[in-house]
Amino acid sequence: MPLGGAVAEVASQPMFPPQKKTLDSHSNMAPNRRLKRVAASQPGFMTLNTSIKPENLVSNRRKRINKNKKKNWNKHIDVNDVEDFLEDVRLQERTTGGLISDKSDESLFFLDAGDKKAATQTAVEPTEAKTGRRKASRPLKVDLILKNNSLVPVPKDILAYQLPNAKKLRNVAKKAEQLAAIGKVPKKHRPPTKVDGPTKTTAADAPNNPTRDFYDIWGQETKETCDPWYLRQTGKAPVKRREKWNEKSSLLPAVEIIAPGGSYNPDFFSHQALLLKAHEVEVKKEKEENKILKQLAYDKDDRATEESVFQEQVEGLEEEDYDSNDFNSACTLGILNLVEKKTEKQRKKERVQKIKEQRRLASRYKTGQQQQLFQLRSIKVALRQREQRTKERQTQRRANQEAEKYRPRRLGKLKFTAQDLEVQLTNELTGSLRTLKPEGSVLKDRFKSLQKRNLIEPRERAKFKRRLKIKYVEKRSFREIT
Amino acid sequence: MGGVQKKKFDRGAATNYITRNRARKKLQLSLADFRRLCILKGIYPHEPKHKKKVNKGSTAPRTFYLMKDIRFLLHEPIVNKFREYKIFVRKLRKAYGKSEWTGVTRLKDNKPVYKLDHIIKERYPTFIDALRDVDDALSMGFLFSTFARTGKCHVQTIQLCRRLTVEWMNYVITSRALKKVFLSIKGIYYQAEVLGQTITWLVPYQFSHDHPTDVDYRVMATFTEMYTTLMGFINFRLYSSLNLVYPPKLDSKASGASLKGEDDGDYALDSESYMEKLSALSSSLARVVSSVEEDEAQMDSFPVEGEDVEQMEAREKEHKEQEAQKRLFEGLKFFVNREVPRESLAFVLRCFGAQVSWDKSLCIGAAYDVTDETITHHIADRPNMEKQYINRYYIQPQWVYDSINSKICLPVEDYFLGVTLPPHLSPFVEEKEGDYVPPEKLRIMALQRGEAIVQDEDEEDDDDEDDDEDEEEEEEEEEEEKEDEQNLKKMETQRSQGKSLSVKVTPGQVKKEDRGRLEQEEKAEEKRLAIMMMKKKEKYLYDKIMFGKKRKVREANKLTAKRKAHDDASKTDKKKKAKKQ
């Protein structure tokens, strides 16, 4: 009875249906299995499942089959007994924490000395159940069901303890330690070598930062950071600026002051003078425009009349014969001329004439030279005149060159065009600072001044050119309406 | 015989010049960057003497640079910065396109910037060189500081320009360097003398901008970039030369107490209000070493060889005059009404030692109220004021500018409210001998000489009585004639002398005149003899010069006559109108 009780207790544990094992797992467990099989064949082995008998586990019957083919091996081996046995072993492990046959008797059995203890237990229980404390300490049924009752320990999750790249890291650390022992610091921990290297640039360094601070740039001498020879050799020495580049490209003043007539409350005459100047400019412009118009206009006498139109239509119909005749006669005359040849006599005569002429010229030249002796004074005068002329030209040229320095030069496709004169008409002048309406734009004035002083070349604003044509398509919905 | 055949355009002018496009390719820069570089480095295009030779036979107009200049540009470290910037823009565009916002912020934090300090040092080796070129910088700075912040240029640039110009104005005020002012229809021209250099700049009127379309803003912004850097360094140097603290600070002792107490509540940030207070130009600046009012410094006299005592005296006199001009408005107390350009007036008045204030609601930094009894001049620009204090002059702003230009405090009567102002003459015109001088200027010159002129009648008197008026007018004309005579005396001395002989002579006067006249006669005699002794050629030249002078005088006389006729005509017109009314 006591033995049976123990067995019943063990069997009352919740049983899970045996899981179907794959063949793989069996083959893996082969050595283990054999061992257990050996244990089962022992006389003292006990099974937990009552339907399985230890005698059945080791079958005595021998089947006759051909063993020369592997196919047959697989086919005819009965593995049910093995599986049953293994299931049983697993069950034992799960429920009791090991094979029952291995356990000592004391752990399996106890001596039943009566119901005294059990009676007291049942008596006490209801009282205790009433108190809330006990109730709270007792686990819920749900938790009990879900609780893992297996006594087989959960296998360890190895990955939770493993570091990726552990080996490599270990090696690196080892090497670093070795280097540190020598006195070398790895690159990562080294401070940046370049002091003025690529630091993080901020808006503070920008040239238009409104709160930037200035210093005495002309007071301090530039300090030599390196050996000048080294700098020169490596091409790092600053290139010297030529004096010429600091010269002004024009002698015009930076700020040209407006004529006195441009005062907001001008003197009458200076205002008139300025108006006159502006007027002259306008007249000149108009003249140029008119010139172009005149060139474009056609002469009214050239207009086609009925007569001239008729003449044109008839042209070429009548005069064809004339032309061909003329051409033929000219051709024949030319050929005749070519054919004529000089006689010997003529040639001789020509030669004599030529020599005579040469002689005449030579003698004339000689007498001319002799005569120059007597013309010395007039020659001197001529020379002096020529020198005078060259001198005048020189001064003139120099003056022109000086004047050129005040003039805008031709620096590109476009010529410099001065801006319109700022002028206010007499009725626009208000005579009071409050009601003054400023004329012209200072921005344009500055821009033109830069152009005038040859600092920038006059340019036209770049025109926007569309590369592809725009295609207009009417939407269908819109088209339906229209 | 033989040798290698010479190729065309292999040497000479053709190799000395390079076209813009080739230069650009050589530097590997875009056109905009190339232009920027040239502006910053001060390398400008050249017009070759023989275009055909340079242009390899073609006469097409092109922009040329000197080859050496471009080779010089190759060494500039900023070129690399330009390239970096190009890459930066490309990366940024890509990041935007992929909407990688962290990438965008990272790129923006590391935006490549360049500094122009070394270029300034290179282009202007000495401080004086820089000061000579400050005209342009100032005009540009003042122009940009008046721009609206509408995205035509960077807001930061505008702020920097404002800061630098305010610093400059404060310097001019402290050093009292201003010499001339001219209100033109375009803007206000100022001229100052700083460390012996005459500096002229143009300030646009406020709020008068229309943005012209044919101006390249990029080019202007590049120039401004360079000029602001230049101006910063110049300002620093100028401030240190006056012993002032450089980022300028207001003198807390002199005016800080009154300022701080009142305005602190109105402005949000201290830093904001500080700039505003500085730009109000109403208080003096702090010095490094707080100095006691410097006493009148005696000018050291270094006798230079070949310079006689007269010249020395003249120089000393000039110096004294200048000193006097600097203290033109000292002790005067001005109040500026709200319709008047405040900044210009505050700047100008403070330059000559006046005290200025304005309405508290107009601008920060008002030192006193309208109700202050000690105010001497009230500047207003409206026909009349309702409430007027009896112990101050109500004048129009032109008085200030005219007084500065004429270097004396002009009589106030011509500039009262509602009075038609005398013309505002340009101080930059200097008449030579024999030129036409407008009568207004003659009058001012007479005032400068210290001659008292009977006050001209005000227009208001004209309405009273006709008879009186005529007489007065006659008087006026006589006065004008007198003035004219004074000026033309030199030209007409000989004639006038002849006439004056016939006039009766009192014994006392004879003595006085005799001395002067004897000298004059002697001089005239000498001159005549010298003319007689002249060579034919020189005589011819002399005659020519004299003829030119006479012609000038004739023309000037003609203009004065015309002016008189014009004045007469306008007066009669007015009279008629008055009668009609």
Short mmCIF file of N, CA and C in Angstrom, two decimals, chain B residues 71-198:
data_model
loop_
_atom_site.label_atom_id
_atom_site.label_comp_id
_atom_site.label_asym_id
_atom_site.label_seq_id
_atom_site.Cartn_x
_atom_site.Cartn_y
_atom_site.Cartn_z
N ARG B 71 48.63 85.30 -62.55
CA ARG B 71 49.57 84.37 -61.92
C ARG B 71 49.70 84.67 -60.42
N PHE B 72 49.56 85.94 -60.09
CA PHE B 72 49.59 86.33 -58.69
C PHE B 72 48.36 85.79 -57.95
N LEU B 73 47.24 85.82 -58.64
CA LEU B 73 46.00 85.34 -58.01
C LEU B 73 46.07 83.84 -57.71
N LEU B 74 46.85 83.13 -58.51
CA LEU B 74 46.94 81.68 -58.32
C LEU B 74 47.41 81.31 -56.92
N HIS B 75 48.16 82.21 -56.29
CA HIS B 75 48.73 81.90 -54.98
C HIS B 75 47.79 82.21 -53.83
N GLU B 76 46.64 82.78 -54.13
CA GLU B 76 45.77 83.26 -53.07
C GLU B 76 45.09 82.09 -52.35
N PRO B 77 45.20 82.03 -51.02
CA PRO B 77 44.55 80.94 -50.29
C PRO B 77 43.02 80.97 -50.36
N ILE B 78 42.48 82.14 -50.65
CA ILE B 78 41.01 82.25 -50.69
C ILE B 78 40.42 81.45 -51.85
N VAL B 79 41.24 81.24 -52.89
CA VAL B 79 40.76 80.47 -54.04
C VAL B 79 40.29 79.09 -53.58
N ASN B 80 41.08 78.51 -52.69
CA ASN B 80 40.71 77.20 -52.16
C ASN B 80 39.41 77.26 -51.40
N LYS B 81 39.22 78.36 -50.69
CA LYS B 81 37.98 78.51 -49.91
C LYS B 81 36.79 78.57 -50.86
N PHE B 82 36.98 79.24 -51.97
CA PHE B 82 35.89 79.31 -52.95
C PHE B 82 35.53 77.92 -53.44
N ARG B 83 36.55 77.14 -53.70
CA ARG B 83 36.28 75.78 -54.18
C ARG B 83 35.57 74.98 -53.10
N GLU B 84 36.03 75.14 -51.87
CA GLU B 84 35.38 74.43 -50.76
C GLU B 84 33.91 74.83 -50.67
N TYR B 85 33.68 76.09 -50.85
CA TYR B 85 32.31 76.58 -50.75
C TYR B 85 31.44 75.97 -51.84
N LYS B 86 32.04 75.83 -53.00
CA LYS B 86 31.30 75.24 -54.12
C LYS B 86 30.87 73.82 -53.75
N ILE B 87 31.82 73.08 -53.18
CA ILE B 87 31.52 71.71 -52.78
C ILE B 87 30.45 71.70 -51.69
N PHE B 88 30.60 72.63 -50.78
CA PHE B 88 29.63 72.74 -49.67
C PHE B 88 28.22 72.93 -50.22
N VAL B 89 28.09 73.81 -51.18
CA VAL B 89 26.77 74.08 -51.75
C VAL B 89 26.23 72.83 -52.43
N ARG B 90 27.12 72.12 -53.11
CA ARG B 90 26.68 70.90 -53.80
C ARG B 90 26.17 69.88 -52.79
N LYS B 91 26.93 69.70 -51.72
CA LYS B 91 26.55 68.73 -50.69
C LYS B 91 25.22 69.11 -50.05
N LEU B 92 25.11 70.41 -49.80
CA LEU B 92 23.90 70.89 -49.13
C LEU B 92 22.68 70.64 -50.01
N ARG B 93 22.86 70.90 -51.29
CA ARG B 93 21.75 70.71 -52.21
C ARG B 93 21.33 69.24 -52.22
N LYS B 94 22.33 68.40 -52.19
CA LYS B 94 22.06 66.97 -52.22
C LYS B 94 21.31 66.54 -50.96
N ALA B 95 21.79 67.07 -49.83
CA ALA B 95 21.17 66.71 -48.56
C ALA B 95 19.71 67.18 -48.53
N TYR B 96 19.49 68.38 -49.06
CA TYR B 96 18.13 68.89 -49.13
C TYR B 96 17.28 67.99 -50.00
N GLY B 97 17.85 67.62 -51.13
CA GLY B 97 17.12 66.80 -52.08
C GLY B 97 16.71 65.47 -51.48
N LYS B 98 17.58 64.93 -50.65
CA LYS B 98 17.26 63.66 -50.02
C LYS B 98 16.53 63.85 -48.70
N SER B 99 16.27 65.07 -48.37
CA SER B 99 15.66 65.49 -47.10
C SER B 99 16.32 64.81 -45.90
N GLU B 100 17.65 64.92 -45.89
CA GLU B 100 18.41 64.45 -44.72
C GLU B 100 18.66 65.65 -43.83
N TRP B 101 17.78 65.86 -42.89
CA TRP B 101 17.84 67.14 -42.17
C TRP B 101 19.02 67.22 -41.21
N THR B 102 19.38 66.06 -40.65
CA THR B 102 20.55 66.11 -39.76
C THR B 102 21.79 66.44 -40.56
N GLY B 103 21.85 65.87 -41.76
CA GLY B 103 22.97 66.17 -42.64
C GLY B 103 23.02 67.65 -42.98
N VAL B 104 21.87 68.23 -43.20
CA VAL B 104 21.80 69.65 -43.55
C VAL B 104 22.34 70.49 -42.40
N THR B 105 21.90 70.18 -41.19
CA THR B 105 22.38 70.99 -40.05
C THR B 105 23.87 70.81 -39.84
N ARG B 106 24.32 69.57 -40.02
CA ARG B 106 25.76 69.32 -39.83
C ARG B 106 26.57 70.11 -40.85
N LEU B 107 26.10 70.09 -42.09
CA LEU B 107 26.80 70.83 -43.14
C LEU B 107 26.79 72.32 -42.86
N LYS B 108 25.63 72.78 -42.42
CA LYS B 108 25.52 74.22 -42.18
C LYS B 108 26.43 74.65 -41.04
N ASP B 109 26.58 73.78 -40.06
CA ASP B 109 27.47 74.12 -38.95
C ASP B 109 28.91 74.24 -39.42
N ASN B 110 29.24 73.46 -40.43
CA ASN B 110 30.62 73.45 -40.90
C ASN B 110 30.79 74.21 -42.21
N LYS B 111 29.98 75.24 -42.37
CA LYS B 111 30.03 76.02 -43.61
C LYS B 111 31.41 76.67 -43.73
N PRO B 112 32.08 76.52 -44.89
CA PRO B 112 33.40 77.12 -45.02
C PRO B 112 33.30 78.64 -45.13
N VAL B 113 34.09 79.33 -44.36
CA VAL B 113 34.12 80.79 -44.42
C VAL B 113 35.55 81.25 -44.65
N TYR B 114 35.70 82.45 -45.14
CA TYR B 114 37.05 82.97 -45.35
C TYR B 114 37.20 84.32 -44.66
N LYS B 115 38.43 84.63 -44.35
CA LYS B 115 38.71 85.92 -43.71
C LYS B 115 39.48 86.79 -44.68
N LEU B 116 39.30 88.08 -44.55
CA LEU B 116 39.94 88.99 -45.50
C LEU B 116 41.06 89.80 -44.85
N ASP B 117 41.40 89.45 -43.62
CA ASP B 117 42.37 90.27 -42.90
C ASP B 117 43.70 90.36 -43.64
N HIS B 118 44.16 89.21 -44.12
CA HIS B 118 45.47 89.22 -44.78
C HIS B 118 45.44 90.03 -46.07
N ILE B 119 44.28 90.05 -46.71
CA ILE B 119 44.18 90.82 -47.95
C ILE B 119 44.24 92.32 -47.64
N ILE B 120 43.60 92.70 -46.56
CA ILE B 120 43.63 94.12 -46.17
C ILE B 120 45.07 94.53 -45.90
N LYS B 121 45.75 93.70 -45.16
CA LYS B 121 47.13 94.01 -44.82
C LYS B 121 47.99 94.09 -46.08
N GLU B 122 47.68 93.24 -47.02
CA GLU B 122 48.47 93.18 -48.24
C GLU B 122 48.18 94.39 -49.13
N ARG B 123 46.91 94.74 -49.23
CA ARG B 123 46.55 95.83 -50.13
C ARG B 123 46.88 97.20 -49.55
N TYR B 124 46.81 97.30 -48.23
CA TYR B 124 47.10 98.58 -47.60
C TYR B 124 48.24 98.37 -46.60
N PRO B 125 49.46 98.48 -47.08
CA PRO B 125 50.60 98.17 -46.20
C PRO B 125 50.69 99.11 -44.99
N THR B 126 50.24 100.36 -45.14
CA THR B 126 50.28 101.27 -43.99
C THR B 126 48.88 101.80 -43.72
N PHE B 127 48.75 102.37 -42.55
CA PHE B 127 47.44 102.87 -42.12
C PHE B 127 46.98 104.03 -43.01
N ILE B 128 47.94 104.88 -43.39
CA ILE B 128 47.57 106.05 -44.20
C ILE B 128 47.03 105.61 -45.56
N ASP B 129 47.64 104.58 -46.12
CA ASP B 129 47.13 104.03 -47.39
C ASP B 129 45.67 103.66 -47.26
N ALA B 130 45.36 103.03 -46.16
CA ALA B 130 43.98 102.60 -45.94
C ALA B 130 43.07 103.80 -45.79
N LEU B 131 43.56 104.80 -45.07
CA LEU B 131 42.72 105.98 -44.80
C LEU B 131 42.42 106.74 -46.09
N ARG B 132 43.36 106.67 -47.04
CA ARG B 132 43.14 107.35 -48.31
C ARG B 132 42.01 106.69 -49.09
N ASP B 133 41.80 105.44 -48.84
CA ASP B 133 40.80 104.71 -49.63
C ASP B 133 39.48 104.55 -48.88
N VAL B 134 39.34 105.32 -47.80
CA VAL B 134 38.17 105.09 -46.96
C VAL B 134 36.91 105.76 -47.51
N ASP B 135 37.08 106.68 -48.45
CA ASP B 135 35.92 107.37 -49.05
C ASP B 135 34.90 106.36 -49.57
N ASP B 136 35.43 105.47 -50.39
CA ASP B 136 34.60 104.46 -51.01
C ASP B 136 33.91 103.61 -49.95
N ALA B 137 34.72 103.19 -48.98
CA ALA B 137 34.22 102.29 -47.94
C ALA B 137 33.09 102.96 -47.17
N LEU B 138 33.27 104.23 -46.86
CA LEU B 138 32.26 104.94 -46.08
C LEU B 138 30.96 105.08 -46.86
N SER B 139 31.10 105.51 -48.11
CA SER B 139 29.89 105.69 -48.91
C SER B 139 29.13 104.39 -49.02
N MET B 140 29.87 103.33 -49.25
CA MET B 140 29.23 102.03 -49.41
C MET B 140 28.60 101.60 -48.09
N GLY B 141 29.32 101.82 -46.99
CA GLY B 141 28.80 101.43 -45.68
C GLY B 141 27.52 102.17 -45.34
N PHE B 142 27.52 103.48 -45.56
CA PHE B 142 26.33 104.27 -45.26
C PHE B 142 25.17 103.85 -46.15
N LEU B 143 25.50 103.55 -47.40
CA LEU B 143 24.45 103.12 -48.32
C LEU B 143 23.82 101.81 -47.87
N PHE B 144 24.67 100.84 -47.54
CA PHE B 144 24.13 99.52 -47.17
C PHE B 144 23.40 99.57 -45.83
N SER B 145 23.84 100.47 -44.95
CA SER B 145 23.20 100.50 -43.64
C SER B 145 21.78 101.07 -43.73
N THR B 146 21.47 101.75 -44.84
CA THR B 146 20.11 102.27 -44.97
C THR B 146 19.20 101.32 -45.72
N PHE B 147 19.74 100.20 -46.17
CA PHE B 147 18.91 99.24 -46.92
C PHE B 147 17.84 98.64 -46.02
N ALA B 148 16.72 98.34 -46.64
CA ALA B 148 15.69 97.61 -45.91
C ALA B 148 16.11 96.15 -45.85
N ARG B 149 15.66 95.47 -44.83
CA ARG B 149 16.07 94.06 -44.68
C ARG B 149 15.11 93.17 -45.45
N THR B 150 15.17 93.30 -46.74
CA THR B 150 14.20 92.58 -47.56
C THR B 150 14.80 91.43 -48.33
N GLY B 151 16.04 91.08 -48.03
CA GLY B 151 16.62 89.94 -48.71
C GLY B 151 17.39 90.31 -49.95
N LYS B 152 17.55 91.60 -50.22
CA LYS B 152 18.40 92.00 -51.33
C LYS B 152 19.85 91.73 -50.99
N CYS B 153 20.18 91.83 -49.71
CA CYS B 153 21.50 91.41 -49.27
C CYS B 153 21.36 90.86 -47.85
N HIS B 154 22.43 90.26 -47.34
CA HIS B 154 22.36 89.61 -46.04
C HIS B 154 22.04 90.62 -44.94
N VAL B 155 21.20 90.21 -44.04
CA VAL B 155 20.86 91.09 -42.92
C VAL B 155 22.11 91.38 -42.09
N GLN B 156 22.95 90.37 -42.00
CA GLN B 156 24.18 90.54 -41.20
C GLN B 156 25.05 91.63 -41.77
N THR B 157 25.13 91.69 -43.09
CA THR B 157 25.92 92.74 -43.73
C THR B 157 25.36 94.11 -43.38
N ILE B 158 24.05 94.22 -43.41
CA ILE B 158 23.42 95.50 -43.09
C ILE B 158 23.75 95.89 -41.65
N GLN B 159 23.65 94.91 -40.77
CA GLN B 159 23.94 95.20 -39.35
C GLN B 159 25.39 95.63 -39.16
N LEU B 160 26.27 94.93 -39.84
CA LEU B 160 27.70 95.26 -39.70
C LEU B 160 27.97 96.66 -40.23
N CYS B 161 27.35 96.98 -41.36
CA CYS B 161 27.55 98.31 -41.95
C CYS B 161 27.04 99.38 -40.99
N ARG B 162 25.89 99.12 -40.40
CA ARG B 162 25.33 100.09 -39.46
C ARG B 162 26.28 100.30 -38.29
N ARG B 163 26.78 99.20 -37.77
CA ARG B 163 27.68 99.29 -36.62
C ARG B 163 28.92 100.11 -36.97
N LEU B 164 29.51 99.82 -38.13
CA LEU B 164 30.76 100.48 -38.49
C LEU B 164 30.54 101.97 -38.78
N THR B 165 29.42 102.29 -39.41
CA THR B 165 29.18 103.69 -39.71
C THR B 165 28.90 104.49 -38.43
N VAL B 166 28.19 103.86 -37.52
CA VAL B 166 27.94 104.54 -36.23
C VAL B 166 29.25 104.78 -35.51
N GLU B 167 30.13 103.80 -35.57
CA GLU B 167 31.44 103.97 -34.96
C GLU B 167 32.20 105.13 -35.60
N TRP B 168 32.11 105.18 -36.90
CA TRP B 168 32.81 106.24 -37.63
C TRP B 168 32.26 107.61 -37.23
N MET B 169 30.94 107.71 -37.19
CA MET B 169 30.33 109.00 -36.84
C MET B 169 30.73 109.41 -35.43
N ASN B 170 30.77 108.45 -34.55
CA ASN B 170 31.16 108.76 -33.18
C ASN B 170 32.61 109.23 -33.12
N TYR B 171 33.43 108.62 -33.98
CA TYR B 171 34.82 109.08 -34.00
C TYR B 171 34.90 110.52 -34.48
N VAL B 172 34.19 110.82 -35.59
CA VAL B 172 34.24 112.17 -36.16
C VAL B 172 33.75 113.19 -35.14
N ILE B 173 32.72 112.79 -34.38
CA ILE B 173 32.20 113.70 -33.35
C ILE B 173 33.27 113.96 -32.30
N THR B 174 33.89 112.90 -31.85
CA THR B 174 34.86 113.05 -30.76
C THR B 174 36.09 113.83 -31.21
N SER B 175 36.49 113.59 -32.47
CA SER B 175 37.70 114.28 -32.93
C SER B 175 37.35 115.63 -33.56
N ARG B 176 36.06 115.92 -33.69
CA ARG B 176 35.58 117.17 -34.29
C ARG B 176 36.24 117.42 -35.64
N ALA B 177 36.15 116.43 -36.49
CA ALA B 177 36.90 116.48 -37.74
C ALA B 177 36.07 116.98 -38.91
N LEU B 178 34.79 117.19 -38.71
CA LEU B 178 33.93 117.54 -39.83
C LEU B 178 34.26 118.94 -40.34
N LYS B 179 34.25 119.09 -41.67
CA LYS B 179 34.57 120.39 -42.26
C LYS B 179 33.42 120.97 -43.07
N LYS B 180 32.84 120.15 -43.92
CA LYS B 180 31.82 120.68 -44.84
C LYS B 180 30.64 119.73 -44.93
N VAL B 181 29.48 120.31 -45.16
CA VAL B 181 28.28 119.51 -45.39
C VAL B 181 27.53 120.11 -46.57
N PHE B 182 26.99 119.26 -47.41
CA PHE B 182 26.22 119.77 -48.54
C PHE B 182 24.98 118.92 -48.72
N LEU B 183 23.83 119.57 -48.61
CA LEU B 183 22.57 118.87 -48.81
C LEU B 183 22.23 118.92 -50.29
N SER B 184 22.34 117.81 -50.96
CA SER B 184 22.02 117.80 -52.39
C SER B 184 20.72 117.03 -52.58
N ILE B 185 20.25 117.02 -53.83
CA ILE B 185 19.01 116.29 -54.10
C ILE B 185 19.25 114.79 -54.07
N LYS B 186 20.53 114.40 -54.17
CA LYS B 186 20.87 112.98 -54.21
C LYS B 186 21.02 112.41 -52.80
N GLY B 187 21.71 113.17 -51.97
CA GLY B 187 21.99 112.73 -50.61
C GLY B 187 22.79 113.81 -49.92
N ILE B 188 23.36 113.49 -48.79
CA ILE B 188 24.12 114.49 -48.05
C ILE B 188 25.61 114.20 -48.20
N TYR B 189 26.34 115.17 -48.64
CA TYR B 189 27.79 115.02 -48.75
C TYR B 189 28.44 115.57 -47.49
N TYR B 190 29.33 114.79 -46.92
CA TYR B 190 30.09 115.26 -45.77
C TYR B 190 31.56 115.28 -46.14
N GLN B 191 32.28 116.21 -45.56
CA GLN B 191 33.73 116.18 -45.73
C GLN B 191 34.39 116.39 -44.38
N ALA B 192 35.33 115.52 -44.07
CA ALA B 192 36.03 115.62 -42.80
C ALA B 192 37.52 115.55 -43.06
N GLU B 193 38.28 116.04 -42.10
CA GLU B 193 39.73 115.93 -42.23
C GLU B 193 40.22 115.06 -41.09
N VAL B 194 40.65 113.88 -41.44
CA VAL B 194 41.10 112.92 -40.43
C VAL B 194 42.58 112.67 -40.63
N LEU B 195 43.37 112.99 -39.63
CA LEU B 195 44.82 112.80 -39.67
C LEU B 195 45.42 113.37 -40.95
N GLY B 196 44.94 114.56 -41.32
CA GLY B 196 45.51 115.23 -42.48
C GLY B 196 44.96 114.77 -43.81
N GLN B 197 44.08 113.79 -43.81
CA GLN B 197 43.50 113.32 -45.06
C GLN B 197 42.08 113.88 -45.19
N THR B 198 41.81 114.42 -46.38
CA THR B 198 40.45 114.92 -46.61
C THR B 198 39.59 113.76 -47.07
#
